[in-house]
Coordinates of N, CA and C in Angstrom, one line a residue:
Chain X
D1 N 27.3 62.1 38.9 CA 25.9 61.8 39.4 C 26.0 61.2 40.8
A2 N 25.1 61.6 41.7 CA 25.1 61.1 43.0 C 24.9 59.6 43.1
K3 N 25.5 59.0 44.2 CA 25.4 57.6 44.4 C 24.1 57.3 45.2
T4 N 23.5 56.2 45.0 CA 22.3 55.8 45.8 C 22.6 54.5 46.5
T5 N 21.9 54.4 47.6 CA 21.9 53.1 48.4 C 20.5 52.6 48.6
Q6 N 20.4 51.3 48.3 CA 19.1 50.7 48.4 C 19.2 49.3 49.1
P7 N 18.2 48.9 49.9 CA 18.3 47.5 50.5 C 18.4 46.5 49.3
P8 N 19.1 45.4 49.5 CA 19.2 44.5 48.4 C 17.9 43.7 48.1
S9 N 17.1 43.5 49.1 CA 15.8 42.8 48.9 C 14.8 43.2 49.9
M10 N 13.5 43.0 49.5 CA 12.4 43.2 50.3 C 11.3 42.3 49.9
D11 N 10.4 42.0 50.9 CA 9.2 41.2 50.6 C 8.0 42.1 50.9
C12 N 6.9 41.8 50.2 CA 5.6 42.6 50.5 C 4.5 41.6 50.2
A13 N 3.5 41.7 51.1 CA 2.3 40.9 50.9 C 1.4 41.5 49.8
E14 N 0.9 40.6 49.0 CA 0.0 41.0 47.9 C -1.1 41.8 48.4
G15 N -1.4 43.0 47.7 CA -2.5 43.8 48.1 C -2.1 44.9 49.1
R16 N -0.9 44.7 49.7 CA -0.4 45.8 50.7 C 0.4 46.8 49.9
A17 N 0.7 47.9 50.6 CA 1.6 48.9 50.0 C 3.1 48.4 50.1
A18 N 3.8 48.6 49.0 CA 5.2 48.3 49.1 C 6.0 49.6 49.1
N19 N 6.8 49.8 50.1 CA 7.6 51.0 50.3 C 9.0 50.7 50.1
L20 N 9.6 51.3 49.1 CA 11.0 51.0 48.7 C 11.8 52.2 49.0
P21 N 12.8 52.1 50.0 CA 13.6 53.3 50.3 C 14.8 53.4 49.4
C22 N 15.3 54.7 49.4 CA 16.5 55.0 48.7 C 17.2 56.1 49.4
N23 N 18.5 56.0 49.7 CA 19.3 57.1 50.2 C 20.2 57.7 49.1
H24 N 20.2 59.0 49.0 CA 21.0 59.7 48.1 C 21.5 61.0 48.8
S25 N 22.3 60.8 49.8 CA 22.7 61.9 50.6 C 23.6 62.9 49.9
T26 N 24.2 62.5 48.8 CA 25.1 63.5 48.1 C 24.4 64.1 46.9
I27 N 23.1 64.1 46.8 CA 22.4 64.6 45.7 C 22.6 66.1 45.6
S28 N 22.8 66.5 44.3 CA 23.0 68.0 44.0 C 21.6 68.6 43.7
G29 N 21.6 69.9 43.7 CA 20.4 70.7 43.5 C 19.7 70.4 42.1
N30 N 20.5 70.1 41.1 CA 20.0 69.9 39.8 C 19.7 68.5 39.4
E31 N 19.8 67.6 40.4 CA 19.7 66.2 40.1 C 18.3 65.7 40.4
Y32 N 17.7 64.9 39.5 CA 16.4 64.3 39.7 C 16.6 62.9 40.3
V33 N 15.5 62.5 40.9 CA 15.4 61.1 41.4 C 14.5 60.3 40.4
Y34 N 15.1 59.3 39.8 CA 14.3 58.4 38.9 C 14.2 57.0 39.5
W35 N 13.0 56.4 39.2 CA 12.8 55.0 39.6 C 12.5 54.2 38.3
Y36 N 13.2 53.1 38.1 CA 12.9 52.1 37.1 C 12.8 50.8 37.7
R37 N 12.2 49.9 37.0 CA 12.2 48.5 37.5 C 12.5 47.5 36.4
Q38 N 12.9 46.4 36.7 CA 13.2 45.4 35.7 C 12.6 44.0 36.1
I39 N 11.7 43.6 35.3 CA 11.1 42.3 35.6 C 11.8 41.2 34.9
H40 N 12.3 40.3 35.6 CA 13.2 39.2 35.1 C 14.3 39.8 34.2
S41 N 14.4 39.4 33.0 CA 15.4 40.0 32.1 C 14.9 40.9 31.1
Q42 N 13.7 41.5 31.4 CA 13.1 42.4 30.4 C 13.8 43.7 30.5
G43 N 13.5 44.6 29.5 CA 14.1 46.0 29.6 C 13.7 46.8 30.8
P44 N 14.5 47.6 31.3 CA 14.1 48.5 32.4 C 12.9 49.3 32.1
Q45 N 11.9 49.4 33.0 CA 10.7 50.1 32.8 C 10.7 51.3 33.7
Y46 N 10.4 52.4 33.0 CA 10.3 53.7 33.8 C 9.1 53.7 34.7
I47 N 9.3 54.2 35.9 CA 8.1 54.2 36.8 C 7.8 55.7 37.1
I48 N 8.7 56.5 37.6 CA 8.4 57.8 38.0 C 9.7 58.6 38.3
H49 N 9.6 59.9 38.3 CA 10.8 60.7 38.7 C 10.3 61.9 39.4
G50 N 11.2 62.6 40.1 CA 10.9 63.8 40.8 C 12.1 64.6 41.1
L51 N 11.9 65.9 41.4 CA 13.0 66.8 41.7 C 13.0 67.1 43.2
K52 N 11.9 67.7 43.7 CA 11.8 67.9 45.2 C 10.4 67.7 45.7
N53 N 9.4 67.9 44.8 CA 8.1 67.7 45.3 C 7.7 66.2 45.2
N54 N 6.7 65.8 46.0 CA 6.2 64.4 45.9 C 5.5 64.3 44.5
E55 N 5.6 63.1 44.0 CA 4.9 62.9 42.7 C 4.1 61.6 42.7
T56 N 3.0 61.6 41.9 CA 2.2 60.4 41.8 C 1.8 60.2 40.4
N57 N 1.8 59.0 40.0 CA 1.2 58.7 38.6 C 0.4 57.4 38.8
E58 N 0.0 56.8 37.7 CA -0.8 55.6 37.7 C -0.1 54.4 38.3
M59 N 1.2 54.4 38.3 CA 1.9 53.3 38.8 C 2.3 53.4 40.2
A60 N 2.7 54.6 40.7 CA 3.4 54.7 42.0 C 3.4 56.1 42.5
S61 N 3.8 56.2 43.7 CA 4.0 57.6 44.3 C 5.5 57.6 44.7
L62 N 6.0 58.9 44.6 CA 7.4 59.1 45.0 C 7.4 60.2 46.1
I63 N 8.0 59.8 47.2 CA 8.1 60.8 48.3 C 9.5 61.1 48.5
I64 N 9.8 62.4 48.4 CA 11.2 62.9 48.5 C 11.3 63.7 49.8
T65 N 12.2 63.4 50.7 CA 12.3 64.2 51.9 C 12.7 65.6 51.6
E66 N 12.4 66.5 52.6 CA 12.6 67.9 52.4 C 14.1 68.3 52.1
D67 N 15.0 67.5 52.7 CA 16.4 67.8 52.4 C 16.9 67.0 51.2
R68 N 16.0 66.3 50.6 CA 16.3 65.5 49.3 C 17.4 64.5 49.5
K69 N 17.7 64.1 50.7 CA 18.7 63.1 50.9 C 18.2 61.7 50.8
S70 N 16.9 61.5 50.8 CA 16.4 60.2 50.6 C 15.0 60.3 50.0
S71 N 14.5 59.1 49.5 CA 13.2 59.1 48.9 C 12.6 57.7 49.1
T72 N 11.3 57.6 48.9 CA 10.6 56.3 49.0 C 9.7 56.2 47.8
L73 N 9.8 55.0 47.2 CA 8.8 54.7 46.1 C 7.7 53.9 46.7
I74 N 6.5 54.2 46.5 CA 5.4 53.5 47.1 C 4.5 52.9 46.0
L75 N 4.4 51.6 46.0 CA 3.4 50.9 45.2 C 2.2 50.7 46.0
P76 N 1.1 51.3 45.8 CA 0.0 51.4 46.8 C -0.7 50.0 47.1
H77 N -0.8 49.2 46.0 CA -1.4 47.9 46.2 C -0.7 46.9 45.4
A78 N 0.4 46.3 46.0 CA 1.3 45.5 45.3 C 0.6 44.2 44.8
T79 N 0.9 43.8 43.5 CA 0.4 42.6 42.9 C 1.6 41.7 42.6
L80 N 1.3 40.5 42.3 CA 2.4 39.5 42.0 C 3.2 40.0 40.8
R81 N 2.6 40.7 39.9 CA 3.3 41.2 38.7 C 4.3 42.4 39.1
D82 N 4.2 42.9 40.3 CA 5.2 43.9 40.7 C 6.5 43.3 41.2
T83 N 6.6 42.0 41.3 CA 7.8 41.3 41.6 C 8.9 41.7 40.6
A84 N 9.9 42.4 41.0 CA 10.9 42.9 40.1 C 12.1 43.5 40.9
V85 N 13.2 43.9 40.1 CA 14.2 44.6 40.7 C 14.0 46.1 40.5
Y86 N 14.0 46.9 41.5 CA 13.7 48.3 41.5 C 15.0 49.1 41.6
Y87 N 15.2 50.0 40.7 CA 16.4 50.8 40.7 C 16.0 52.3 41.0
C88 N 16.7 52.9 42.0 CA 16.7 54.3 42.3 C 17.9 54.9 41.6
I89 N 17.7 55.9 40.8 CA 18.8 56.5 40.1 C 18.7 58.0 40.2
V90 N 19.9 58.6 40.6 CA 19.9 60.1 40.7 C 20.8 60.6 39.6
R91 N 20.3 61.6 38.9 CA 21.0 62.1 37.7 C 20.6 63.5 37.4
A92 N 21.5 64.2 36.9 CA 21.3 65.6 36.4 C 20.5 65.5 35.2
S93 N 19.7 66.5 34.9 CA 18.8 66.4 33.8 C 19.4 66.9 32.5
N94 N 20.5 66.3 32.2 CA 21.2 66.6 30.9 C 20.8 65.6 29.9
T95 N 20.1 66.0 28.9 CA 19.6 65.1 27.9 C 20.7 64.4 27.2
G96 N 20.6 63.1 27.0 CA 21.6 62.4 26.3 C 22.6 61.7 27.2
N97 N 22.5 62.0 28.5 CA 23.5 61.3 29.4 C 23.0 60.0 29.8
Q98 N 23.9 59.1 30.2 CA 23.6 57.8 30.6 C 22.9 57.7 32.0
F99 N 22.2 56.6 32.2 CA 21.7 56.3 33.5 C 22.7 55.2 34.1
Y100 N 23.1 55.4 35.4 CA 23.9 54.4 36.1 C 22.9 53.5 36.9
F101 N 22.9 52.3 36.5 CA 22.1 51.3 37.2 C 22.9 50.6 38.2
G102 N 22.5 50.7 39.5 CA 23.2 49.9 40.5 C 22.6 48.5 40.6
T103 N 22.6 48.0 41.8 CA 22.1 46.6 42.0 C 20.6 46.6 42.4
G104 N 20.1 47.8 42.8 CA 18.7 47.9 43.1 C 18.2 47.1 44.3
T105 N 16.9 47.1 44.4 CA 16.2 46.3 45.4 C 15.3 45.2 44.7
S106 N 15.5 44.0 45.1 CA 14.7 42.9 44.6 C 13.5 42.8 45.4
L107 N 12.3 43.2 44.9 CA 11.1 43.1 45.6 C 10.3 41.8 45.2
T108 N 10.0 41.1 46.2 CA 9.2 39.9 46.0 C 7.8 40.1 46.6
V109 N 6.8 40.0 45.8 CA 5.4 40.1 46.3 C 4.9 38.7 46.6
I110 N 4.5 38.5 47.8 CA 4.1 37.2 48.3 C 2.6 37.1 48.3
P111 N 2.1 36.0 47.8 CA 0.6 35.8 47.7 C 0.0 35.7 49.1
Chain R
E1 N 0.1 53.0 23.4 CA 1.2 53.8 23.9 C 2.5 53.4 23.1
P2 N 3.2 54.4 22.6 CA 4.4 54.1 21.7 C 5.4 53.4 22.6
E3 N 6.2 52.6 21.9 CA 7.2 51.9 22.7 C 8.4 51.6 21.8
V4 N 9.6 51.3 22.4 CA 10.8 50.9 21.7 C 10.7 49.5 21.3
T5 N 11.0 49.1 20.1 CA 11.0 47.7 19.7 C 12.4 47.3 19.3
Q6 N 12.7 46.0 19.5 CA 14.1 45.5 19.1 C 13.9 44.2 18.4
T7 N 14.8 44.0 17.4 CA 14.9 42.7 16.7 C 16.3 42.3 16.5
P8 N 16.6 41.0 16.5 CA 15.7 39.9 16.9 C 15.6 39.9 18.4
S9 N 14.8 39.0 19.0 CA 14.7 38.9 20.4 C 15.9 38.0 20.9
H10 N 16.3 37.1 20.1 CA 17.4 36.2 20.4 C 18.3 36.0 19.2
Q11 N 19.6 36.2 19.4 CA 20.6 36.0 18.3 C 21.7 35.1 18.8
V12 N 21.9 34.1 18.0 CA 23.0 33.1 18.4 C 24.0 33.3 17.2
T13 N 25.3 33.4 17.6 CA 26.3 33.6 16.6 C 27.6 32.9 17.0
Q14 N 28.4 32.6 16.1 CA 29.7 32.0 16.4 C 30.7 33.1 16.7
M15 N 31.7 32.8 17.6 CA 32.7 33.8 17.9 C 33.4 34.2 16.6
G16 N 33.7 35.5 16.6 CA 34.4 36.1 15.4 C 33.4 36.6 14.3
Q17 N 32.2 36.2 14.4 CA 31.2 36.7 13.4 C 30.7 38.1 13.8
E18 N 30.2 38.8 12.8 CA 29.6 40.1 12.9 C 28.1 40.0 13.2
V19 N 27.6 40.8 14.1 CA 26.2 40.8 14.4 C 25.7 42.3 14.3
I20 N 24.4 42.4 13.9 CA 23.8 43.7 13.9 C 22.5 43.6 14.7
L21 N 22.4 44.4 15.7 CA 21.2 44.4 16.5 C 20.4 45.6 16.2
R22 N 19.1 45.4 16.0 CA 18.2 46.5 15.5 C 17.2 47.0 16.5
C23 N 17.0 48.3 16.4 CA 16.1 49.0 17.3 C 15.2 50.0 16.6
V24 N 14.0 50.1 16.9 CA 13.1 51.2 16.4 C 12.7 52.0 17.6
P25 N 13.3 53.2 17.7 CA 13.0 54.0 18.9 C 11.6 54.6 18.8
I26 N 11.2 55.2 19.8 CA 9.9 55.9 19.8 C 10.0 57.1 18.8
S27 N 8.9 57.3 18.0 CA 9.0 58.1 16.8 C 9.4 59.5 16.9
N28 N 9.1 60.2 18.0 CA 9.4 61.6 18.1 C 10.7 61.8 19.0
H29 N 11.3 60.7 19.3 CA 12.5 60.8 20.2 C 13.7 61.1 19.3
L30 N 14.7 61.8 19.9 CA 15.9 62.2 19.1 C 17.2 61.7 19.7
Y31 N 17.1 61.1 21.0 CA 18.3 60.6 21.6 C 18.1 59.1 21.7
F32 N 19.2 58.4 21.4 CA 19.2 57.0 21.4 C 20.4 56.4 22.1
Y33 N 20.1 55.2 22.7 CA 21.1 54.6 23.6 C 21.2 53.1 23.4
W34 N 22.3 52.6 23.7 CA 22.5 51.1 23.9 C 23.1 50.9 25.3
Y35 N 22.5 49.9 25.9 CA 22.9 49.4 27.2 C 23.1 47.9 27.1
R36 N 23.9 47.3 27.9 CA 23.9 45.8 27.9 C 23.9 45.3 29.4
Q37 N 23.5 44.0 29.5 CA 23.4 43.4 30.8 C 23.9 42.0 30.7
I38 N 25.1 41.7 31.2 CA 25.6 40.3 31.2 C 24.8 39.6 32.3
L39 N 24.5 38.3 32.1 CA 23.6 37.6 33.0 C 24.1 37.7 34.4
G40 N 23.1 38.1 35.3 CA 23.4 38.2 36.7 C 24.1 39.5 37.1
Q41 N 24.4 40.4 36.1 CA 25.1 41.6 36.5 C 24.3 42.9 36.2
K42 N 24.9 44.0 36.5 CA 24.2 45.3 36.3 C 23.9 45.6 34.9
V43 N 22.9 46.5 34.7 CA 22.7 47.1 33.4 C 23.9 48.2 33.2
E44 N 24.6 48.1 32.1 CA 25.7 48.9 31.8 C 25.5 49.8 30.5
F45 N 25.8 51.0 30.6 CA 25.7 51.9 29.5 C 26.8 51.6 28.5
L46 N 26.4 51.6 27.2 CA 27.4 51.5 26.1 C 27.6 52.8 25.4
V47 N 26.5 53.4 24.9 CA 26.7 54.6 24.0 C 25.4 55.4 23.9
S48 N 25.5 56.7 23.7 CA 24.4 57.5 23.4 C 24.6 58.2 22.0
F49 N 23.6 58.5 21.4 CA 23.7 59.0 20.0 C 22.6 60.1 19.8
Y50 N 23.1 61.2 19.1 CA 22.2 62.3 18.9 C 22.7 63.0 17.7
N51 N 21.8 63.4 16.8 CA 22.1 64.2 15.6 C 23.1 63.5 14.8
N52 N 22.9 62.2 14.6 CA 23.8 61.4 13.8 C 25.3 61.3 14.2
E53 N 25.5 61.5 15.5 CA 26.8 61.2 16.0 C 26.8 60.7 17.5
I54 N 27.8 60.1 17.9 CA 27.9 59.6 19.2 C 28.1 60.8 20.2
S55 N 27.3 60.9 21.2 CA 27.5 62.0 22.2 C 28.2 61.5 23.4
E56 N 28.1 60.2 23.8 CA 28.9 59.7 24.9 C 29.1 58.2 24.7
K57 N 30.2 57.7 25.2 CA 30.4 56.3 25.1 C 31.2 55.8 26.3
S58 N 31.0 54.6 26.7 CA 31.7 54.0 27.8 C 32.9 53.3 27.4
E59 N 33.7 52.9 28.3 CA 35.0 52.2 27.9 C 34.7 50.8 27.4
I60 N 33.5 50.3 27.6 CA 33.1 49.0 27.0 C 33.0 49.2 25.5
F61 N 32.5 50.3 25.0 CA 32.3 50.6 23.6 C 33.6 50.8 22.9
D62 N 34.3 49.7 22.5 CA 35.6 49.9 21.9 C 35.4 49.8 20.4
D63 N 36.5 49.6 19.7 CA 36.5 49.7 18.2 C 35.7 48.5 17.6
Q64 N 35.3 47.5 18.4 CA 34.5 46.4 17.8 C 33.1 46.8 17.7
F65 N 32.7 47.9 18.4 CA 31.3 48.3 18.3 C 31.1 49.5 17.4
S66 N 30.0 49.6 16.8 CA 29.6 50.8 16.1 C 28.1 51.0 16.1
V67 N 27.6 52.2 16.0 CA 26.2 52.5 15.9 C 25.9 53.3 14.7
E68 N 24.6 53.1 14.3 CA 24.2 53.8 13.0 C 22.7 54.0 13.1
R69 N 22.3 55.1 12.5 CA 20.9 55.4 12.2 C 20.7 55.4 10.7
P70 N 20.5 54.3 10.1 CA 20.6 54.2 8.6 C 19.4 54.8 7.9
D71 N 18.3 55.0 8.6 CA 17.2 55.7 8.0 C 16.4 56.4 9.1
G72 N 15.2 56.9 8.9 CA 14.5 57.7 9.8 C 13.9 57.0 11.0
S73 N 14.0 55.6 11.0 CA 13.3 54.9 12.0 C 14.2 53.9 12.8
N74 N 15.2 53.4 12.1 CA 16.0 52.3 12.8 C 17.3 52.9 13.4
F75 N 17.7 52.2 14.5 CA 19.0 52.5 15.2 C 19.7 51.2 15.4
T76 N 20.9 51.0 15.0 CA 21.5 49.7 15.0 C 22.8 49.7 15.8
L77 N 23.1 48.6 16.4 CA 24.4 48.3 17.1 C 25.1 47.2 16.3
K78 N 26.3 47.4 15.9 CA 27.0 46.4 15.2 C 28.2 46.0 16.1
I79 N 28.4 44.7 16.2 CA 29.6 44.2 16.8 C 30.4 43.5 15.7
R80 N 31.6 43.9 15.5 CA 32.3 43.5 14.3 C 32.8 42.1 14.4
S81 N 33.4 41.7 15.4 CA 33.9 40.4 15.6 C 33.6 39.9 17.0
T82 N 32.6 39.2 17.2 CA 32.0 38.9 18.5 C 33.0 38.0 19.3
K83 N 33.0 38.2 20.6 CA 33.7 37.4 21.5 C 32.8 36.7 22.5
L84 N 33.2 35.7 23.1 CA 32.4 35.0 24.1 C 31.8 36.0 25.1
E85 N 32.6 36.9 25.6 CA 32.2 37.8 26.6 C 31.2 38.9 26.2
D86 N 30.9 38.9 24.9 CA 29.8 39.8 24.4 C 28.4 39.2 24.6
S87 N 28.4 38.0 25.0 CA 27.1 37.4 25.3 C 26.4 38.1 26.4
A88 N 25.2 38.6 26.2 CA 24.5 39.5 27.1 C 23.1 39.8 26.5
M89 N 22.3 40.5 27.4 CA 21.1 41.2 26.9 C 21.5 42.6 26.4
Y90 N 21.1 43.0 25.3 CA 21.4 44.3 24.8 C 20.1 45.1 24.7
F91 N 20.0 46.2 25.4 CA 18.8 47.1 25.5 C 19.0 48.4 24.7
C92 N 18.1 48.7 23.9 CA 18.0 50.0 23.2 C 17.1 50.9 24.0
A93 N 17.4 52.2 24.1 CA 16.5 53.1 24.7 C 16.5 54.4 23.9
S94 N 15.4 55.2 24.1 CA 15.3 56.5 23.5 C 14.7 57.5 24.4
S95 N 15.0 58.7 24.1 CA 14.4 59.8 24.9 C 14.1 61.0 24.0
A96 N 13.2 61.8 24.5 CA 12.8 63.0 23.8 C 13.6 64.2 24.4
P97 N 13.9 65.2 23.7 CA 14.6 66.3 24.3 C 13.7 67.1 25.3
S98 N 14.0 66.9 26.5 CA 13.2 67.6 27.6 C 14.1 67.8 28.8
H99 N 13.6 68.6 29.7 CA 14.5 68.9 30.9 C 14.7 67.7 31.8
T100 N 13.9 66.6 31.6 CA 14.1 65.5 32.5 C 14.7 64.2 31.8
D101 N 14.6 64.2 30.5 CA 15.3 63.1 29.7 C 14.9 61.7 30.3
T102 N 13.7 61.4 30.4 CA 13.3 60.0 30.7 C 13.6 59.1 29.6
Q103 N 14.3 58.1 29.8 CA 14.7 57.1 28.8 C 13.7 55.9 28.8
Y104 N 13.3 55.5 27.7 CA 12.4 54.4 27.5 C 13.1 53.2 26.9
F105 N 13.0 52.1 27.5 CA 13.8 50.9 27.0 C 13.0 50.0 26.2
G106 N 13.7 49.3 25.3 CA 13.1 48.2 24.6 C 13.2 46.9 25.3
P107 N 12.6 45.8 24.8 CA 12.6 44.6 25.5 C 13.9 43.8 25.5
G108 N 14.8 44.2 24.6 CA 16.1 43.6 24.6 C 16.3 42.6 23.6
T109 N 17.6 42.4 23.2 CA 18.0 41.3 22.4 C 19.0 40.4 23.2
R110 N 18.7 39.1 23.3 CA 19.6 38.2 24.0 C 20.7 37.8 22.9
L111 N 21.9 38.1 23.1 CA 23.0 37.7 22.2 C 23.8 36.6 22.9
T112 N 23.8 35.5 22.2 CA 24.6 34.3 22.7 C 25.8 34.1 21.7
V113 N 27.0 34.2 22.1 CA 28.1 33.9 21.3 C 28.7 32.6 21.7
L114 N 28.8 31.7 20.7 CA 29.3 30.3 21.0 C 30.8 30.2 20.5

């Protein structure tokens, strides 16, 4: 599975959009980009995933560059409850395989 | 919305004792996983389980660990003789057979070995 690079920490003002970048320059054609987050010591929470098209759901939007070497997770209106560690994971879609969690980006939403 | 549940939320045990951590995966899921997170460290994969057998395991998952699906709803992780370094959060996850294999995680069990 391809390695990802994320900034270790970011701040965002409450109510503003939070844009979390991820580099995955070695991504393969069959690998998806997944985003999870972990609030304090709770279980990782699935946010969104995509292959090559931009995706949006009720939680966030995922923008994947055309060459697929990087992506951005967008939380459109950050709240204090969005303070968490955000993990960008690239993985082939083989059911039953593990997710490799890196160190992620620690997002702090500031009032 | 269906979710993965885990019991107990916190388990305290003496070194050398056996512990069983329990998980109830999402009902229509067929793939089950255990991960652990030592305080302040990354989330680490332990094992995946499908069709009543282990499909993948990490080097952490040694002979002290075992998994079982004793009935149609529970998925358990047993640690035979706990060590101090087994103290961690243990997360269960499950996924449905699909081309994207999104894994859904439970809230975790905090294991403290004294």
